[in-house]
XYZ file of C-alpha atoms in Angstrom:
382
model
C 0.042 4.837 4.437
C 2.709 7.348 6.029
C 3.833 4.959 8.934
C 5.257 1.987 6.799
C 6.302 4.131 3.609
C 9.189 4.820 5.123
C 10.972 1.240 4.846
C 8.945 -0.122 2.610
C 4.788 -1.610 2.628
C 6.124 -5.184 2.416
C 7.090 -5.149 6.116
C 3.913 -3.425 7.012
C 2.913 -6.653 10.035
C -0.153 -8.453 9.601
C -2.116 -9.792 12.604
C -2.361 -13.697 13.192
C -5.057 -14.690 11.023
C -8.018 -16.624 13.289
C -8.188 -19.349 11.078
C -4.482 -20.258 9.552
C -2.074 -22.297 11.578
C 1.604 -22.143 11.511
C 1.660 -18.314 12.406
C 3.824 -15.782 14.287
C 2.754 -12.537 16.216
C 6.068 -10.759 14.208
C 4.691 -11.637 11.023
C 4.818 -8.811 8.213
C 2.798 -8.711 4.639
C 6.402 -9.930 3.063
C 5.896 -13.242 4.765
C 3.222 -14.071 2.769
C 4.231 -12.364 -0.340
C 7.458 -14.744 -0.408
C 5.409 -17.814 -0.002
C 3.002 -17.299 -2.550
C 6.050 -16.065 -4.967
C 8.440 -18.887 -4.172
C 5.628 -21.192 -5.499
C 5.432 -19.624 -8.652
C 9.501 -19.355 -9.156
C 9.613 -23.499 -8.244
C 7.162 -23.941 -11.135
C 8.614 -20.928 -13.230
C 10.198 -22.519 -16.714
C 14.680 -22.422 -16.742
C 14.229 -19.406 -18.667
C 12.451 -17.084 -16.719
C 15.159 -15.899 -14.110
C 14.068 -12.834 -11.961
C 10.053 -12.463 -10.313
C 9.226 -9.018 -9.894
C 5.652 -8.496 -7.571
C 4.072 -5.218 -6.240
C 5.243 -4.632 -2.849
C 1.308 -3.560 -1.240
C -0.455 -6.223 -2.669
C -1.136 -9.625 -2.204
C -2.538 -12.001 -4.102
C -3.880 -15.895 -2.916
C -4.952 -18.489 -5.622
C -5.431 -22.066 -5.707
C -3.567 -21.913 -9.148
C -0.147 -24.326 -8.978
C 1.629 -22.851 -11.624
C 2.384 -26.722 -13.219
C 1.796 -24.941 -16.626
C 3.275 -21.363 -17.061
C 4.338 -20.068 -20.067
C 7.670 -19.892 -21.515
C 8.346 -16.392 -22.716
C 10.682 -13.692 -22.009
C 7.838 -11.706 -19.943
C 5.087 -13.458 -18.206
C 2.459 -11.538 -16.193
C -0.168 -12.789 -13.961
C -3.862 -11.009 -14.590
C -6.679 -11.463 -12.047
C -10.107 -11.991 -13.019
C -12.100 -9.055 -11.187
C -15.490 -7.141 -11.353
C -15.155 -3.966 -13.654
C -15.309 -1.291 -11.217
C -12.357 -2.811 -9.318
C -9.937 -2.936 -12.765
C -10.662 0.353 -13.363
C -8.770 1.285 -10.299
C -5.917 -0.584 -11.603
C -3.534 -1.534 -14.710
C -5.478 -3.874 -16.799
C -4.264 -6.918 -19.435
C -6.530 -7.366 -22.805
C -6.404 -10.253 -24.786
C -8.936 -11.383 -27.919
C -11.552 -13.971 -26.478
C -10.376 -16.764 -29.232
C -6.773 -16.319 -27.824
C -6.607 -15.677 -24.197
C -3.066 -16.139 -23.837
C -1.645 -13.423 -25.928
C -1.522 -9.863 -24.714
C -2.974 -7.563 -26.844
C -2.879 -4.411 -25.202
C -2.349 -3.334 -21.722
C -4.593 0.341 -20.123
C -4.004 1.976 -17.024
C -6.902 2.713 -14.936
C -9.655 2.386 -17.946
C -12.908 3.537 -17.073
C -15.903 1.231 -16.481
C -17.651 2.308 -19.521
C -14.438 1.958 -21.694
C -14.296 -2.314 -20.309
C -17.591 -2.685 -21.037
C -17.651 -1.907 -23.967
C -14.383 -3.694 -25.169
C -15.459 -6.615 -23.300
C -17.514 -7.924 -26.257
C -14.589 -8.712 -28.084
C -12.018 -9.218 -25.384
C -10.885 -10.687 -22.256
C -9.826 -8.114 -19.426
C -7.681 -8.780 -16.834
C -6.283 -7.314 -13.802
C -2.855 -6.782 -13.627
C -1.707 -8.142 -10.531
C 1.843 -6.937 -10.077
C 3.468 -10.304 -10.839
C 5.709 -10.448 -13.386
C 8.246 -13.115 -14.637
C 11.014 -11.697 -16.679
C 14.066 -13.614 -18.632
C 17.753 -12.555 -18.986
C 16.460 -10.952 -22.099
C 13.792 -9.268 -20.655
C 16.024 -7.821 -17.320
C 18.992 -6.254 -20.154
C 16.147 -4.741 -22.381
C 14.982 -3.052 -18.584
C 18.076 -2.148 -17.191
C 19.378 -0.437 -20.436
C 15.933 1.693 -20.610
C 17.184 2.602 -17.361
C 20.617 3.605 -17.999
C 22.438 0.788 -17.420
C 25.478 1.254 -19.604
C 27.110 -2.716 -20.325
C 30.605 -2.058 -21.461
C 31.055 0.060 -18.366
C 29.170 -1.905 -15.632
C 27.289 0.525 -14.306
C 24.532 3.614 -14.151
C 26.859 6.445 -14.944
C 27.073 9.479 -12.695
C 23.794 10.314 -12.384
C 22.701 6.681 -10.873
C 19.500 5.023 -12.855
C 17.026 6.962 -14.473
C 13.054 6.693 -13.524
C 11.689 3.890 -15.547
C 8.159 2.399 -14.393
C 8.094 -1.472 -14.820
C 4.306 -1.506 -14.851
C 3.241 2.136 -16.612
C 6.487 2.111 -18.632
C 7.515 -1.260 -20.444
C 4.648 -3.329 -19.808
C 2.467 -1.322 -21.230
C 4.932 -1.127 -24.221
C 3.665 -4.606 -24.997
C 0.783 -6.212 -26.902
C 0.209 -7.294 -30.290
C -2.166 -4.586 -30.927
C -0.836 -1.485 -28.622
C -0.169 2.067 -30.513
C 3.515 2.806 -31.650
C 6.073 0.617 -32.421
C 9.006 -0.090 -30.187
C 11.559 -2.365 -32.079
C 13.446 -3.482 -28.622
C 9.912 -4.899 -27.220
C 8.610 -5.963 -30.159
C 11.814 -8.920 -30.208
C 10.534 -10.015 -26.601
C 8.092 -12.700 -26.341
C 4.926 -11.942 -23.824
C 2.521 -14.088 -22.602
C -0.809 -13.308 -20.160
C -1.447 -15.911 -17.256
C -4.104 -15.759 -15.506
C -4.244 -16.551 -11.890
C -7.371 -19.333 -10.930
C -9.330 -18.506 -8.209
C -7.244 -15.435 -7.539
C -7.885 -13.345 -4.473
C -6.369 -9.429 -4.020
C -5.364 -7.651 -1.167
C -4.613 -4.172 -1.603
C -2.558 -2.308 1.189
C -2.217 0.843 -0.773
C -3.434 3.375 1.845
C -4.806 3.620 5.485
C -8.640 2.983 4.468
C -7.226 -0.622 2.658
C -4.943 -1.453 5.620
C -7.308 -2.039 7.641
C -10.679 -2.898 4.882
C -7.879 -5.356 3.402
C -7.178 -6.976 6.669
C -10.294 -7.195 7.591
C -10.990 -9.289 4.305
C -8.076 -11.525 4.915
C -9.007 -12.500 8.905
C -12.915 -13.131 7.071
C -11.378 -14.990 3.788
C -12.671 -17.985 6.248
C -16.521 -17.740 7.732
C -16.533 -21.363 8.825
C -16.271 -20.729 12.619
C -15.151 -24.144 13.469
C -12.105 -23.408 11.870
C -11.429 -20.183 13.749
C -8.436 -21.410 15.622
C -9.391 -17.711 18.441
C -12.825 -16.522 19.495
C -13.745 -13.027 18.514
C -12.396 -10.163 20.456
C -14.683 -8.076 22.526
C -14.489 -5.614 20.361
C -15.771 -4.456 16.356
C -13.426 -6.645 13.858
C -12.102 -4.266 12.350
C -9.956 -2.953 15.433
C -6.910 -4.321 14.931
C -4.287 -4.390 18.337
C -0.693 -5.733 17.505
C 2.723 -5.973 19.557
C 0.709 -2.725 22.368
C 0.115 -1.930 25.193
C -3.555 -0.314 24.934
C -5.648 0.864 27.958
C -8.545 1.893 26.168
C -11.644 0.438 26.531
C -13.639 -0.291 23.208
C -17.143 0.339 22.771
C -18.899 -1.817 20.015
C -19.206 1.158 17.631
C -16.026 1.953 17.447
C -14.018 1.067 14.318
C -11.238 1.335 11.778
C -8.556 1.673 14.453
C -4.965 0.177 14.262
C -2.837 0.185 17.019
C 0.664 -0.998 16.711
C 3.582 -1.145 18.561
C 2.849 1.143 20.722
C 1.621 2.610 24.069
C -1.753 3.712 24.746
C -3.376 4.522 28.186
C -6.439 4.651 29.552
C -6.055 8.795 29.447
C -6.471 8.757 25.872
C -9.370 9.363 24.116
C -10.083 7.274 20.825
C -13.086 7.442 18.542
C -12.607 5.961 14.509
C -10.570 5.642 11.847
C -7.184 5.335 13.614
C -3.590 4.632 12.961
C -1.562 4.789 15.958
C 2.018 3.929 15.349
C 5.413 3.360 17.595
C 4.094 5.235 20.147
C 6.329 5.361 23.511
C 5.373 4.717 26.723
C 3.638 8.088 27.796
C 0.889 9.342 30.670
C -0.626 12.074 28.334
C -4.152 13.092 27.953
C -4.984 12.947 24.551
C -8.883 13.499 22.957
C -7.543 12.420 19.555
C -10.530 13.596 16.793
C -12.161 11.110 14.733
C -9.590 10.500 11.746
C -6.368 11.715 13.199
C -3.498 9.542 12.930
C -0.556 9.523 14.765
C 3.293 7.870 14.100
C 6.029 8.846 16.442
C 9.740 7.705 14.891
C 12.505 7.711 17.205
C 15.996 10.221 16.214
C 19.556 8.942 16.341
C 20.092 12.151 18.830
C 17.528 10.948 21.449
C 14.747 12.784 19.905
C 11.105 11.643 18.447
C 9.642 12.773 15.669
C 6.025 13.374 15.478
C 3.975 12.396 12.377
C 0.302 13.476 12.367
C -1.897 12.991 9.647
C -5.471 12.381 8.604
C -6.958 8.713 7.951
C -7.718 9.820 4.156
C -4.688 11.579 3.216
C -2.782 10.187 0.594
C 0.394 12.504 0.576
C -0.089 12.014 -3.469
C -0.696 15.888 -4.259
C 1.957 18.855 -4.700
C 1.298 21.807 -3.157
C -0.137 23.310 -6.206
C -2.527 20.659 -6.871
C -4.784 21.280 -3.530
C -2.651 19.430 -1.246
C -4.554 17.970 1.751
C -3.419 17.493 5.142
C -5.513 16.483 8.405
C -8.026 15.545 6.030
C -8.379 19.195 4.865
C -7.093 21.506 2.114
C -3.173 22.559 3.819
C -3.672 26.074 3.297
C -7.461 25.800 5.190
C -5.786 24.087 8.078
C -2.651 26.953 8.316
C -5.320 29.369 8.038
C -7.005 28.401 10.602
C -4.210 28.811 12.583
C -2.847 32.355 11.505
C -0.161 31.461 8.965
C 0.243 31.781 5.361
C 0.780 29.481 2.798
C 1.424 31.702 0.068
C 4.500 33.559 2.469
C 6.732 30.677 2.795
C 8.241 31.121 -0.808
C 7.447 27.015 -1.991
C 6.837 26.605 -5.692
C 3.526 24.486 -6.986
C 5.489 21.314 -7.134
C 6.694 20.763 -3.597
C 5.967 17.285 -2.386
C 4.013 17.068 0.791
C 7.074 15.100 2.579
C 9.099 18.038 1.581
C 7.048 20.332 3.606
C 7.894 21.056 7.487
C 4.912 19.324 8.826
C 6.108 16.948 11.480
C 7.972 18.694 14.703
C 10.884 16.788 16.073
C 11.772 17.186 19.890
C 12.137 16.074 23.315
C 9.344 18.169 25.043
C 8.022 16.284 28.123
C 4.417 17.418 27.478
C 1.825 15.620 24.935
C 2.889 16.387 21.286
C -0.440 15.147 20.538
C -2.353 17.798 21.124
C 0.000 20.558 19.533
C -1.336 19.690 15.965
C -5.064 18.445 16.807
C -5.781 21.486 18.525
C -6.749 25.210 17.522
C -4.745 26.862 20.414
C -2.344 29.176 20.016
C -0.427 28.425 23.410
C -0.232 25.188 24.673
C -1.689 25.205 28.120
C -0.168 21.746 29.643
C 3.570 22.733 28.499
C 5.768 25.044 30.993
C 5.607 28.409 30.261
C 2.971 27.869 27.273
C 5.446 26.740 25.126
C 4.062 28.037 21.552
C 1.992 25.511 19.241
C 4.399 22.964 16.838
């Protein structure tokens, strides 16, 4: 989800939901993450002193936390269908004692839970995690926090994964031995009723949304008719002259400017957009993010509904919904000429022009043209 990694998923904004009062139209996926959270830290025992929670998730339950656990880690599982835990970390605990961890996989496979299901309980992990004083030295030191001299050292922290890292160092009956973890107490909670919403990439932006504004059917509580258009266009803080036909869907539009010159079909993620007359035919699964410079410049992010920006060059890096080197084939240039070695990140790579040019940007990455016909002069393709 390029256009809110940036600053972080939690302030991704969330539309008013149709059928929840006590709203507002600047409302971000933090909001609600903070609510839910501050429950659990007002029922959380005196011991348990920092929450720690996944910052593209959400998670609703009914649970009131009157009886958590006191230990020096506490995480929160889910209760979900196989095929959705496989996607995710996953807490086991022995059916005669649900309460204590006893192993913790990442991403099992369906075959693998349903087969340990007979004698275990599985569990989602849902990101939530309660940690004591105990607990939060134990992870800072496997970070590099050095106590007698207050800080990281030189080289800042080092990369240690909460989830991947130390939780799955815990369990009664995990492989290896880890003397540090072993001394910290863990206990499993899990959440009643739970519901998850996963903003993760562009697809569950808008799937996840869509389940959140229908987590209510009852239409008498709808506090907002429908808008003419499919639910699963979603039109925040814009300015959009496009009409919407009835098939048209998986579009978000926010903060931004879109005329009636533009051309949208599906599976859309227009982003801080400025206010612009261009003519734009924008292909089925383009996306576009435009982030203003602190020299008076924009820069132009393009990018395909389905990438994930999760693959290094060497590992068939896609771009525009494509394989990269396809797409700079396609357009006369060489992958293989520009020197980058297999591990190059895809944000590391010159994809996204910066610039002031008067004509639509748009179009200089969609299309196949090797001049750019509405620009003075033909100014070459970006």
């Amino acid at each position: 989800m390029l256009s809110y990694a940036g600053f972080g998923k939690s302030l991704l904004p969330l539309p008013v939901l149709r059928w929840s009062k006590g709203q507002f139209v600047n409302q971000n996926l933090l909001d609600f993450q903070d609510e839910y959270c501050g429950r659990i830290l007002e029922q959380a025992p005196e011991t348990s002193r920092v929450l720690v929670c996944s910052g593209d998730a959400l998670f609703l339950s009914k649970d009131r936390f009157q009886s958590l656990p006191e230990a020096d880690v506490v995480v929160f599982g889910l209760w979900v269908e196989a095929d959705v835990a496989s996607r995710h970390g996953v807490f086991f605990s022995r059916r005669e004692t649900p309460g204590d961890l006893a192993f913790v996989r990442q991403k099992p496979r369906v075959e693998e839970l349903q087969h340990l299901s007979s004698d275990y309980l599985y569990l989602m992990d849902s990101g939530i995690v309660l940690l004591s004083e105990r607990a939060v030295a134990v992870l800072m030191k496997r970070s590099g926090w050095d106590p007698a001299s207050g800080d990281f050292g030189t080289g800042g922290p080092r990369f240690y994964d909460l989830y991947a890292d130390m939780l799955a160092a815990f369990g009664s009956e995990r492989s290896g031995m880890d003397k540090e973890m072993d001394d910290l107490s863990v206990r499993l909670h899990p959440l009643q009723d739970g519901e998850f919403y996963h903003f993760g990439s562009n697809p569950d932006l808008i799937g996840f949304t869509l389940k959140l504004q229908n987590r209510v059917i009852d239409q008498r509580l709808h506090l907002e008719r429908s808008a003419p258009h499919h639910p699963s266009v979603f039109l925040q803080n814009s300015r959009v002259g496009v009409q919407f036909g009835s098939g048209q869907h998986h579009i978000w539009i926010e903060n931004s400017v879109v005329p009636s010159t533009w051309t949208l079909r599906n599976r859309h993620i227009l982003t801080g957009i400025p206010e612009n007359e261009w003519t734009v035919d924008l292909p089925e699964g383009v996306c576009v993010n435009v982030l203003p410079l602190k020299d008076g410049r924009f820069g132009l992010q393009l990018y395909g509904f389905d990438d994930s920006f999760k693959e290094t060059l060497g590992a068939g890096m896609r771009w525009m919904g494509q394989d990269l080197g396809a797409w700079m084939r396609r357009r006369g240039m060489d992958l293989s000429a520009f020197g980058l070695p297999p591990e190059t990140d895809a944000l590391d790579l010159p994809l996204f022009p910066a610039g002031r040019q008067r004509h639509c940007p748009v179009c200089c990455t969609v299309c196949s043209m090797s001049r750019c016909p509405q620009s003075p002069g033909g100014m070459p393709r970006v």
